[in-house]
PDB file of C-alpha atoms and ligand atoms in Angstrom:
ATOM      1  CA  MET B   1       7.668 -76.189   5.563  1.00 94.00           C
ATOM      2  CA  SER B   2      11.125 -75.247   7.780  1.00 97.00           C
ATOM      3  CA  ILE B   3      11.131 -71.936   8.759  1.00 98.00           C
ATOM      4  CA  GLU B   4      15.114 -70.816   9.470  1.00 98.00           C
ATOM      5  CA  ILE B   5      14.967 -66.784  10.219  1.00 98.00           C
ATOM      6  CA  CYS B   6      18.391 -65.981  10.307  1.00 98.00           C
ATOM      7  CA  ASN B   7      19.779 -62.536  11.744  1.00 98.00           C
ATOM      8  CA  ILE B   8      16.486 -60.308  11.831  1.00 98.00           C
ATOM      9  CA  THR B   9      16.920 -56.988  13.117  1.00 98.00           C
ATOM     10  CA  LYS B  10      13.801 -54.544  14.043  1.00 98.00           C
ATOM     11  CA  TYR B  11      13.723 -51.118  14.125  1.00 98.00           C
ATOM     12  CA  PHE B  12      11.448 -48.617  15.368  1.00 97.00           C
ATOM     13  CA  ASP B  13      12.830 -45.071  14.775  1.00 96.00           C
ATOM     14  CA  SER B  14      15.445 -46.067  17.179  1.00 96.00           C
ATOM     15  CA  PHE B  15      15.179 -48.937  19.736  1.00 97.00           C
ATOM     16  CA  LYS B  16      16.296 -51.414  18.416  1.00 98.00           C
ATOM     17  CA  ALA B  17      13.327 -54.295  18.833  1.00 98.00           C
ATOM     18  CA  LEU B  18      13.991 -57.669  17.872  1.00 98.00           C
ATOM     19  CA  SER B  19      18.212 -58.173  17.396  1.00 98.00           C
ATOM     20  CA  ASP B  20      19.819 -60.662  15.694  1.00 97.00           C
ATOM     21  CA  ILE B  21      17.375 -63.779  16.868  1.00 98.00           C
ATOM     22  CA  ASN B  22      18.687 -66.364  14.721  1.00 98.00           C
ATOM     23  CA  LEU B  23      15.931 -69.571  15.023  1.00 98.00           C
ATOM     24  CA  LYS B  24      14.821 -72.822  12.881  1.00 98.00           C
ATOM     25  CA  ILE B  25      11.547 -74.037  13.698  1.00 98.00           C
ATOM     26  CA  ASN B  26      11.275 -77.278  11.754  1.00 97.00           C
ATOM     27  CA  THR B  27       8.370 -79.118   9.114  1.00 97.00           C
ATOM     28  CA  GLY B  28       5.772 -79.529  11.187  1.00 97.00           C
ATOM     29  CA  GLU B  29       6.337 -78.565  14.451  1.00 97.00           C
ATOM     30  CA  LEU B  30       4.001 -75.738  16.636  1.00 97.00           C
ATOM     31  CA  VAL B  31       6.426 -73.400  18.600  1.00 98.00           C
ATOM     32  CA  ALA B  32       5.411 -71.088  21.183  1.00 97.00           C
ATOM     33  CA  LEU B  33       6.933 -67.342  21.417  1.00 97.00           C
ATOM     34  CA  LEU B  34       7.197 -66.958  24.840  1.00 94.00           C
ATOM     35  CA  GLY B  35       8.330 -63.970  26.716  1.00 92.00           C
ATOM     36  CA  PRO B  36       7.083 -60.242  28.579  1.00 89.00           C
ATOM     37  CA  SER B  37       5.433 -58.064  27.380  1.00 89.00           C
ATOM     38  CA  GLY B  38       7.942 -55.400  24.781  1.00 92.00           C
ATOM     39  CA  SER B  39       9.124 -57.906  24.228  1.00 94.00           C
ATOM     40  CA  GLY B  40       9.179 -58.207  20.376  1.00 96.00           C
ATOM     41  CA  LYS B  41       7.259 -61.843  19.754  1.00 96.00           C
ATOM     42  CA  THR B  42       4.652 -59.146  17.701  1.00 96.00           C
ATOM     43  CA  THR B  43       7.352 -58.686  15.647  1.00 98.00           C
ATOM     44  CA  LEU B  44       9.190 -61.575  14.918  1.00 98.00           C
ATOM     45  CA  LEU B  45       5.868 -62.766  14.133  1.00 98.00           C
ATOM     46  CA  ARG B  46       4.896 -60.514  11.801  1.00 96.00           C
ATOM     47  CA  ILE B  47       7.871 -60.473  10.789  1.00 97.00           C
ATOM     48  CA  ILE B  48       8.168 -63.972   9.358  1.00 97.00           C
ATOM     49  CA  ALA B  49       4.886 -63.601   8.114  1.00 96.00           C
ATOM     50  CA  GLY B  50       5.763 -60.833   5.412  1.00 95.00           C
ATOM     51  CA  LEU B  51       3.369 -58.301   7.323  1.00 94.00           C
ATOM     52  CA  GLU B  52       6.387 -56.253   8.599  1.00 95.00           C
ATOM     53  CA  THR B  53      10.179 -56.191   7.115  1.00 95.00           C
ATOM     54  CA  ALA B  54      13.406 -56.375   8.654  1.00 97.00           C
ATOM     55  CA  ASP B  55      16.199 -53.673   8.654  1.00 97.00           C
ATOM     56  CA  GLU B  56      19.036 -56.930   8.533  1.00 98.00           C
ATOM     57  CA  GLY B  57      18.021 -60.658   8.035  1.00 98.00           C
ATOM     58  CA  SER B  58      15.916 -63.410   5.870  1.00 97.00           C
ATOM     59  CA  ILE B  59      13.232 -65.579   6.723  1.00 97.00           C
ATOM     60  CA  ILE B  60      13.845 -68.556   5.004  1.00 97.00           C
ATOM     61  CA  PHE B  61      11.123 -71.280   4.277  1.00 97.00           C
ATOM     62  CA  ASP B  62      12.670 -74.847   2.800  1.00 96.00           C
ATOM     63  CA  GLY B  63      15.140 -72.876   1.729  1.00 96.00           C
ATOM     64  CA  GLU B  64      14.017 -70.325  -0.424  1.00 95.00           C
ATOM     65  CA  ASP B  65      14.807 -66.479   0.025  1.00 97.00           C
ATOM     66  CA  THR B  66      11.233 -66.169   1.229  1.00 95.00           C
ATOM     67  CA  THR B  67      12.803 -62.084   2.060  1.00 95.00           C
ATOM     68  CA  GLN B  68      10.793 -60.557   0.209  1.00 92.00           C
ATOM     69  CA  LYS B  69       7.827 -62.017  -0.688  1.00 92.00           C
ATOM     70  CA  SER B  70       4.694 -60.869   0.774  1.00 88.00           C
ATOM     71  CA  ILE B  71       1.955 -62.877   2.838  1.00 86.00           C
ATOM     72  CA  GLN B  72      -0.282 -64.163   0.243  1.00 81.00           C
ATOM     73  CA  ASP B  73       3.071 -65.926  -1.390  1.00 86.00           C
ATOM     74  CA  ARG B  74       4.476 -67.649   1.860  1.00 89.00           C
ATOM     75  CA  ARG B  75       1.053 -69.137   1.762  1.00 88.00           C
ATOM     76  CA  VAL B  76       1.217 -67.947   5.524  1.00 92.00           C
ATOM     77  CA  GLY B  77      -2.664 -68.071   7.450  1.00 91.00           C
ATOM     78  CA  PHE B  78      -2.178 -65.405  10.440  1.00 92.00           C
ATOM     79  CA  VAL B  79      -5.005 -65.421  12.944  1.00 91.00           C
ATOM     80  CA  PHE B  80      -4.390 -62.509  15.256  1.00 87.00           C
ATOM     81  CA  GLN B  81      -6.427 -62.175  18.660  1.00 83.00           C
ATOM     82  CA  HIS B  82      -8.766 -60.197  19.016  1.00 80.00           C
ATOM     83  CA  TYR B  83     -10.049 -62.344  15.545  1.00 74.00           C
ATOM     84  CA  ALA B  84     -10.589 -59.340  12.695  1.00 85.00           C
ATOM     85  CA  LEU B  85     -13.687 -60.906  11.284  1.00 92.00           C
ATOM     86  CA  PHE B  86     -15.423 -59.257   8.531  1.00 93.00           C
ATOM     87  CA  LYS B  87     -18.399 -58.531  10.389  1.00 93.00           C
ATOM     88  CA  HIS B  88     -21.243 -57.339   7.574  1.00 96.00           C
ATOM     89  CA  MET B  89     -20.169 -61.135   6.622  1.00 96.00           C
ATOM     90  CA  THR B  90     -21.730 -64.424   7.139  1.00 96.00           C
ATOM     91  CA  VAL B  91     -19.208 -66.922   9.122  1.00 96.00           C
ATOM     92  CA  PHE B  92     -19.409 -68.268   5.146  1.00 97.00           C
ATOM     93  CA  ASP B  93     -18.786 -65.294   3.541  1.00 96.00           C
ATOM     94  CA  ASN B  94     -15.866 -65.488   6.318  1.00 95.00           C
ATOM     95  CA  ILE B  95     -14.488 -68.593   5.749  1.00 95.00           C
ATOM     96  CA  ALA B  96     -15.020 -68.173   2.038  1.00 95.00           C
ATOM     97  CA  PHE B  97     -12.941 -64.629   0.941  1.00 91.00           C
ATOM     98  CA  GLY B  98      -9.534 -65.803   1.129  1.00 82.00           C
ATOM     99  CA  LEU B  99     -10.733 -67.914  -1.656  1.00 86.00           C
ATOM    100  CA  ARG B 100     -12.102 -65.808  -2.867  1.00 88.00           C
ATOM    101  CA  VAL B 101      -9.952 -63.376  -3.261  1.00 82.00           C
ATOM    102  CA  ARG B 102      -7.580 -65.182  -5.291  1.00 78.00           C
ATOM    103  CA  PRO B 103      -6.097 -64.663  -8.583  1.00 76.00           C
ATOM    104  CA  ALA B 104      -8.784 -66.065 -11.498  1.00 82.00           C
ATOM    105  CA  LYS B 105      -7.186 -68.991 -12.625  1.00 84.00           C
ATOM    106  CA  LEU B 106      -6.245 -70.076  -8.941  1.00 81.00           C
ATOM    107  CA  ARG B 107     -10.377 -69.487  -7.994  1.00 87.00           C
ATOM    108  CA  PRO B 108     -12.442 -71.838  -7.344  1.00 90.00           C
ATOM    109  CA  SER B 109     -15.485 -72.220  -8.497  1.00 92.00           C
ATOM    110  CA  LYS B 110     -18.240 -72.256  -6.130  1.00 93.00           C
ATOM    111  CA  GLU B 111     -19.129 -75.628  -5.204  1.00 95.00           C
ATOM    112  CA  GLU B 112     -15.599 -75.963  -4.767  1.00 94.00           C
ATOM    113  CA  ILE B 113     -15.679 -73.078  -2.248  1.00 94.00           C
ATOM    114  CA  LYS B 114     -18.913 -74.129  -0.669  1.00 95.00           C
ATOM    115  CA  GLN B 115     -17.537 -77.981  -0.199  1.00 95.00           C
ATOM    116  CA  LYS B 116     -14.166 -76.250   1.660  1.00 94.00           C
ATOM    117  CA  VAL B 117     -16.039 -73.839   3.369  1.00 95.00           C
ATOM    118  CA  HIS B 118     -18.587 -77.191   5.218  1.00 95.00           C
ATOM    119  CA  GLU B 119     -14.626 -79.046   5.560  1.00 94.00           C
ATOM    120  CA  LEU B 120     -13.968 -76.433   7.326  1.00 93.00           C
ATOM    121  CA  LEU B 121     -17.077 -75.851   9.802  1.00 94.00           C
ATOM    122  CA  ALA B 122     -17.089 -79.338  10.124  1.00 93.00           C
ATOM    123  CA  LEU B 123     -13.281 -79.456  11.192  1.00 90.00           C
ATOM    124  CA  VAL B 124     -14.096 -76.400  13.527  1.00 89.00           C
ATOM    125  CA  LYS B 125     -17.539 -77.702  14.883  1.00 89.00           C
ATOM    126  CA  MET B 126     -19.349 -74.488  13.735  1.00 91.00           C
ATOM    127  CA  GLU B 127     -21.111 -76.319  11.310  1.00 91.00           C
ATOM    128  CA  GLU B 128     -24.639 -75.438  12.405  1.00 93.00           C
ATOM    129  CA  MET B 129     -23.591 -71.224  12.513  1.00 93.00           C
ATOM    130  CA  ALA B 130     -22.715 -70.413   8.360  1.00 95.00           C
ATOM    131  CA  ASN B 131     -25.161 -68.183   8.395  1.00 96.00           C
ATOM    132  CA  ARG B 132     -24.950 -66.054  11.860  1.00 96.00           C
ATOM    133  CA  TYR B 133     -22.719 -63.040  11.911  1.00 96.00           C
ATOM    134  CA  PRO B 134     -19.637 -62.864  13.988  1.00 95.00           C
ATOM    135  CA  SER B 135     -21.550 -60.385  16.242  1.00 94.00           C
ATOM    136  CA  GLN B 136     -23.692 -63.370  17.032  1.00 95.00           C
ATOM    137  CA  LEU B 137     -20.623 -65.783  18.820  1.00 94.00           C
ATOM    138  CA  SER B 138     -18.644 -66.227  21.180  1.00 92.00           C
ATOM    139  CA  GLY B 139     -15.500 -65.085  22.006  1.00 90.00           C
ATOM    140  CA  GLY B 140     -14.754 -68.629  21.475  1.00 90.00           C
ATOM    141  CA  GLN B 141     -16.407 -69.758  17.883  1.00 92.00           C
ATOM    142  CA  ARG B 142     -15.579 -65.501  16.703  1.00 92.00           C
ATOM    143  CA  GLN B 143     -11.464 -67.645  17.415  1.00 90.00           C
ATOM    144  CA  ARG B 144     -12.325 -71.155  15.707  1.00 91.00           C
ATOM    145  CA  ILE B 145     -13.330 -69.196  12.243  1.00 93.00           C
ATOM    146  CA  ALA B 146     -10.620 -67.128  12.199  1.00 93.00           C
ATOM    147  CA  LEU B 147      -8.914 -70.490  12.364  1.00 91.00           C
ATOM    148  CA  ALA B 148     -11.283 -71.559   9.848  1.00 92.00           C
ATOM    149  CA  ARG B 149     -10.428 -68.429   7.819  1.00 92.00           C
ATOM    150  CA  ALA B 150      -6.803 -68.904   7.886  1.00 91.00           C
ATOM    151  CA  LEU B 151      -7.102 -72.391   7.191  1.00 91.00           C
ATOM    152  CA  ALA B 152      -8.534 -72.100   3.442  1.00 90.00           C
ATOM    153  CA  VAL B 153      -6.096 -71.034   2.253  1.00 84.00           C
ATOM    154  CA  GLU B 154      -3.721 -74.032   3.493  1.00 88.00           C
ATOM    155  CA  PRO B 155      -1.509 -72.566   4.424  1.00 91.00           C
ATOM    156  CA  LYS B 156       2.055 -74.625   4.886  1.00 92.00           C
ATOM    157  CA  VAL B 157       2.819 -71.494   7.452  1.00 95.00           C
ATOM    158  CA  LEU B 158       0.270 -70.790  10.344  1.00 95.00           C
ATOM    159  CA  LEU B 159       0.850 -67.739  12.467  1.00 96.00           C
ATOM    160  CA  LEU B 160      -1.393 -67.010  15.388  1.00 95.00           C
ATOM    161  CA  ASP B 161      -0.555 -63.941  17.871  1.00 95.00           C
ATOM    162  CA  GLU B 162      -1.987 -64.536  21.229  1.00 93.00           C
ATOM    163  CA  PRO B 163      -5.358 -66.582  19.331  1.00 90.00           C
ATOM    164  CA  PHE B 164      -6.053 -66.480  22.887  1.00 89.00           C
ATOM    165  CA  GLY B 165      -5.426 -63.773  24.807  1.00 85.00           C
ATOM    166  CA  ALA B 166      -9.323 -62.518  24.686  1.00 81.00           C
ATOM    167  CA  LEU B 167     -11.493 -65.201  26.286  1.00 86.00           C
ATOM    168  CA  ASP B 168     -11.959 -66.404  29.499  1.00 87.00           C
ATOM    169  CA  ALA B 169      -9.206 -68.756  31.463  1.00 88.00           C
ATOM    170  CA  LYS B 170     -11.987 -71.233  30.791  1.00 89.00           C
ATOM    171  CA  VAL B 171     -12.466 -71.835  26.602  1.00 88.00           C
ATOM    172  CA  ARG B 172      -8.947 -70.304  26.501  1.00 89.00           C
ATOM    173  CA  LYS B 173      -8.372 -73.799  28.381  1.00 90.00           C
ATOM    174  CA  GLU B 174     -10.575 -75.671  26.118  1.00 88.00           C
ATOM    175  CA  LEU B 175      -9.313 -73.959  22.761  1.00 88.00           C
ATOM    176  CA  ARG B 176      -5.576 -74.866  23.913  1.00 90.00           C
ATOM    177  CA  ARG B 177      -6.431 -78.169  24.354  1.00 90.00           C
ATOM    178  CA  TRP B 178      -8.537 -77.930  21.108  1.00 87.00           C
ATOM    179  CA  LEU B 179      -5.568 -76.166  18.783  1.00 90.00           C
ATOM    180  CA  ARG B 180      -3.743 -79.247  20.026  1.00 92.00           C
ATOM    181  CA  LYS B 181      -5.645 -81.692  18.833  1.00 90.00           C
ATOM    182  CA  LEU B 182      -5.771 -80.190  15.995  1.00 89.00           C
ATOM    183  CA  HIS B 183      -2.340 -80.071  15.471  1.00 92.00           C
ATOM    184  CA  ASP B 184      -1.401 -83.465  16.446  1.00 92.00           C
ATOM    185  CA  LYS B 185      -4.022 -83.753  13.299  1.00 88.00           C
ATOM    186  CA  TYR B 186      -2.838 -82.055  10.452  1.00 89.00           C
ATOM    187  CA  PRO B 187       0.868 -80.776  11.260  1.00 92.00           C
ATOM    188  CA  ILE B 188       1.262 -77.806   9.711  1.00 95.00           C
ATOM    189  CA  THR B 189       4.431 -75.472  10.690  1.00 97.00           C
ATOM    190  CA  SER B 190       2.957 -72.775  13.643  1.00 97.00           C
ATOM    191  CA  VAL B 191       3.925 -70.252  15.690  1.00 98.00           C
ATOM    192  CA  PHE B 192       1.604 -68.903  17.913  1.00 96.00           C
ATOM    193  CA  VAL B 193       2.726 -65.846  20.340  1.00 96.00           C
ATOM    194  CA  THR B 194       2.145 -65.796  23.898  1.00 93.00           C
ATOM    195  CA  HIS B 195       2.591 -64.638  27.263  1.00 88.00           C
ATOM    196  CA  ASP B 196       1.035 -66.871  28.950  1.00 89.00           C
ATOM    197  CA  GLN B 197       3.762 -69.775  30.178  1.00 89.00           C
ATOM    198  CA  GLU B 198       1.144 -72.152  30.806  1.00 88.00           C
ATOM    199  CA  GLU B 199      -0.366 -72.206  27.884  1.00 91.00           C
ATOM    200  CA  ALA B 200       3.453 -72.388  26.049  1.00 93.00           C
ATOM    201  CA  LEU B 201       3.896 -75.883  27.860  1.00 92.00           C
ATOM    202  CA  ASP B 202       1.564 -77.148  27.760  1.00 92.00           C
ATOM    203  CA  VAL B 203       0.440 -76.842  24.042  1.00 95.00           C
ATOM    204  CA  ALA B 204       3.786 -76.071  22.678  1.00 96.00           C
ATOM    205  CA  ASP B 205       6.735 -78.375  20.923  1.00 97.00           C
ATOM    206  CA  ARG B 206       9.291 -76.279  21.367  1.00 97.00           C
ATOM    207  CA  ILE B 207       9.037 -72.973  23.074  1.00 96.00           C
ATOM    208  CA  VAL B 208      11.373 -69.775  22.571  1.00 97.00           C
ATOM    209  CA  ILE B 209      11.955 -66.999  25.130  1.00 94.00           C
ATOM    210  CA  LEU B 210      12.361 -63.978  23.761  1.00 95.00           C
ATOM    211  CA  ASN B 211      13.374 -61.005  25.962  1.00 93.00           C
ATOM    212  CA  GLN B 212      13.772 -57.937  25.063  1.00 94.00           C
ATOM    213  CA  GLY B 213      14.243 -57.995  21.755  1.00 97.00           C
ATOM    214  CA  LYS B 214      16.701 -61.208  22.698  1.00 97.00           C
ATOM    215  CA  ILE B 215      16.171 -65.108  22.292  1.00 96.00           C
ATOM    216  CA  GLU B 216      16.731 -66.112  26.214  1.00 93.00           C
ATOM    217  CA  GLN B 217      16.311 -69.673  25.971  1.00 94.00           C
ATOM    218  CA  ILE B 218      14.871 -72.077  23.809  1.00 96.00           C
ATOM    219  CA  GLY B 219      13.849 -75.619  24.697  1.00 96.00           C
ATOM    220  CA  THR B 220      10.992 -78.351  24.954  1.00 96.00           C
ATOM    221  CA  PRO B 221       8.770 -77.760  27.969  1.00 94.00           C
ATOM    222  CA  GLU B 222      10.941 -79.887  30.014  1.00 93.00           C
ATOM    223  CA  GLU B 223      13.871 -78.207  29.145  1.00 92.00           C
ATOM    224  CA  VAL B 224      12.637 -74.486  29.504  1.00 90.00           C
ATOM    225  CA  TYR B 225      10.792 -75.822  33.361  1.00 87.00           C
ATOM    226  CA  ASP B 226      13.110 -77.745  34.726  1.00 86.00           C
ATOM    227  CA  ASN B 227      15.979 -75.110  34.248  1.00 83.00           C
ATOM    228  CA  PRO B 228      14.133 -71.737  33.465  1.00 82.00           C
ATOM    229  CA  ALA B 229      17.752 -69.189  31.757  1.00 83.00           C
ATOM    230  CA  ASN B 230      16.115 -66.862  33.318  1.00 75.00           C
ATOM    231  CA  PRO B 231      14.130 -67.259  36.068  1.00 69.00           C
ATOM    232  CA  PHE B 232      14.036 -63.276  36.712  1.00 63.00           C
ATOM    233  CA  VAL B 233      11.973 -63.094  33.874  1.00 62.00           C
ATOM    234  CA  TYR B 234       9.521 -66.353  33.358  1.00 62.00           C
ATOM    235  CA  ASN B 235      10.075 -67.583  37.196  1.00 59.00           C
ATOM    236  CA  PHE B 236       7.995 -71.724  35.808  1.00 54.00           C
ATOM    237  CA  LEU B 237       8.165 -73.131  39.408  1.00 46.00           C
ATOM    238  CA  GLY B 238       5.030 -73.090  40.705  1.00 42.00           C
ATOM    239  CA  ASN B 239       3.184 -70.960  38.476  1.00 44.00           C
ATOM    240  CA  VAL B 240       1.827 -74.132  36.955  1.00 40.00           C
ATOM    241  CA  ASN B 241      -1.014 -76.385  37.981  1.00 36.00           C
TER     242      ASN B 241
HETATM  243  P1  LIG A 301       5.057 -58.297  22.526  1.00 52.46           P
HETATM  244  O1  LIG A 301       4.437 -59.268  21.600  1.00 52.46           O
HETATM  245  O2  LIG A 301       6.240 -59.005  22.848  1.00 52.46           O
HETATM  246  O3  LIG A 301       4.606 -58.050  23.153  1.00 52.46           O
HETATM  247  P2  LIG A 301       5.987 -55.694  20.407  1.00 52.46           P
HETATM  248  O4  LIG A 301       6.750 -57.479  19.257  1.00 52.46           O
HETATM  249  O5  LIG A 301       4.137 -55.974  20.253  1.00 52.46           O
HETATM  250  O6  LIG A 301       6.676 -56.977  21.238  1.00 52.46           O
HETATM  251  O7  LIG A 301       6.816 -55.257  20.513  1.00 52.46           O
HETATM  252  C1  LIG A 301       8.438 -55.306  20.990  1.00 52.46           C
HETATM  253  C2  LIG A 301       8.389 -53.439  20.753  1.00 52.46           C
HETATM  254  O8  LIG A 301       8.410 -52.808  19.635  1.00 52.46           O
HETATM  255  C3  LIG A 301       7.872 -53.027  22.273  1.00 52.46           C
HETATM  256  O9  LIG A 301       8.585 -52.234  22.601  1.00 52.46           O
HETATM  257  C4  LIG A 301       6.534 -52.607  20.930  1.00 52.46           C
HETATM  258  O10 LIG A 301       6.441 -50.468  21.717  1.00 52.46           O
HETATM  259  C5  LIG A 301       7.825 -51.625  19.679  1.00 52.46           C
HETATM  260  N1  LIG A 301       7.149 -51.412  18.372  1.00 52.46           N
HETATM  261  C6  LIG A 301       6.131 -52.185  17.987  1.00 52.46           C
HETATM  262  N2  LIG A 301       5.839 -52.126  16.709  1.00 52.46           N
HETATM  263  C7  LIG A 301       6.095 -51.481  17.394  1.00 52.46           C
HETATM  264  C8  LIG A 301       5.612 -49.665  16.225  1.00 52.46           C
HETATM  265  N3  LIG A 301       4.594 -50.124  14.938  1.00 52.46           N
HETATM  266  N4  LIG A 301       5.885 -48.661  16.213  1.00 52.46           N
HETATM  267  C9  LIG A 301       6.598 -47.993  16.802  1.00 52.46           C
HETATM  268  N5  LIG A 301       7.414 -49.358  17.890  1.00 52.46           N
HETATM  269  C10 LIG A 301       7.107 -50.181  18.134  1.00 52.46           C
END
């Protein structure tokens, strides 16, 4: 699924959080939205998801205007920074949730749900954890479950908001390599928000740098690293291992 972001502008009261954003994301691409805090990354991600409406502009999925569609109708999977798992539900039930709330006609049978959840648990390497509760998992494990839950609805687009932001450095590094591998195997069009330039350089096919609600640069990690448009916002040199 390709995504076209056309002339998106967003105000919060009189504050302009996003200013005429234009961007095309190709099918199967893994794109990082990188920028300092307050630059509009999360707002743009939420507008792509249909969790937030823009004041101007449109979001096009595969040539079709989806601006008025809900997150369910957009077939979008969303991963939040703080996992947002249901605390009172087991890992199994958390992953099954998106399948169980489908309209009756589209809802898989109990057996199909069981099979699907076990496939997803294997995919995120958490086969043994089906009966645990989120409180019994580490941060990294919780985020894997959140990803499995997002994938359960077979999204056409995967959106991740600072997915590793709450984790410690070692787990963060591990998980971002793992996300890259997973994406190579299952290339769902994906956009992730980060303020960590090393993470963007490590994981993304392309990096979009936002600053004060505007796109400052779009390029491959190599292009952005070799030739940063605004070294005052992102001084890449000397910041990467
Ligand atoms: P980032 O993800 O880059 O940190 P955000 O998209 O969260 O940036 O926010 C961009 C700007 O919009 C910030 O100045 C933030 O304070 C403001 N903002 C975000 N959400 C709201 C909201 N619901 N109400 C008012 N202002 C908001």
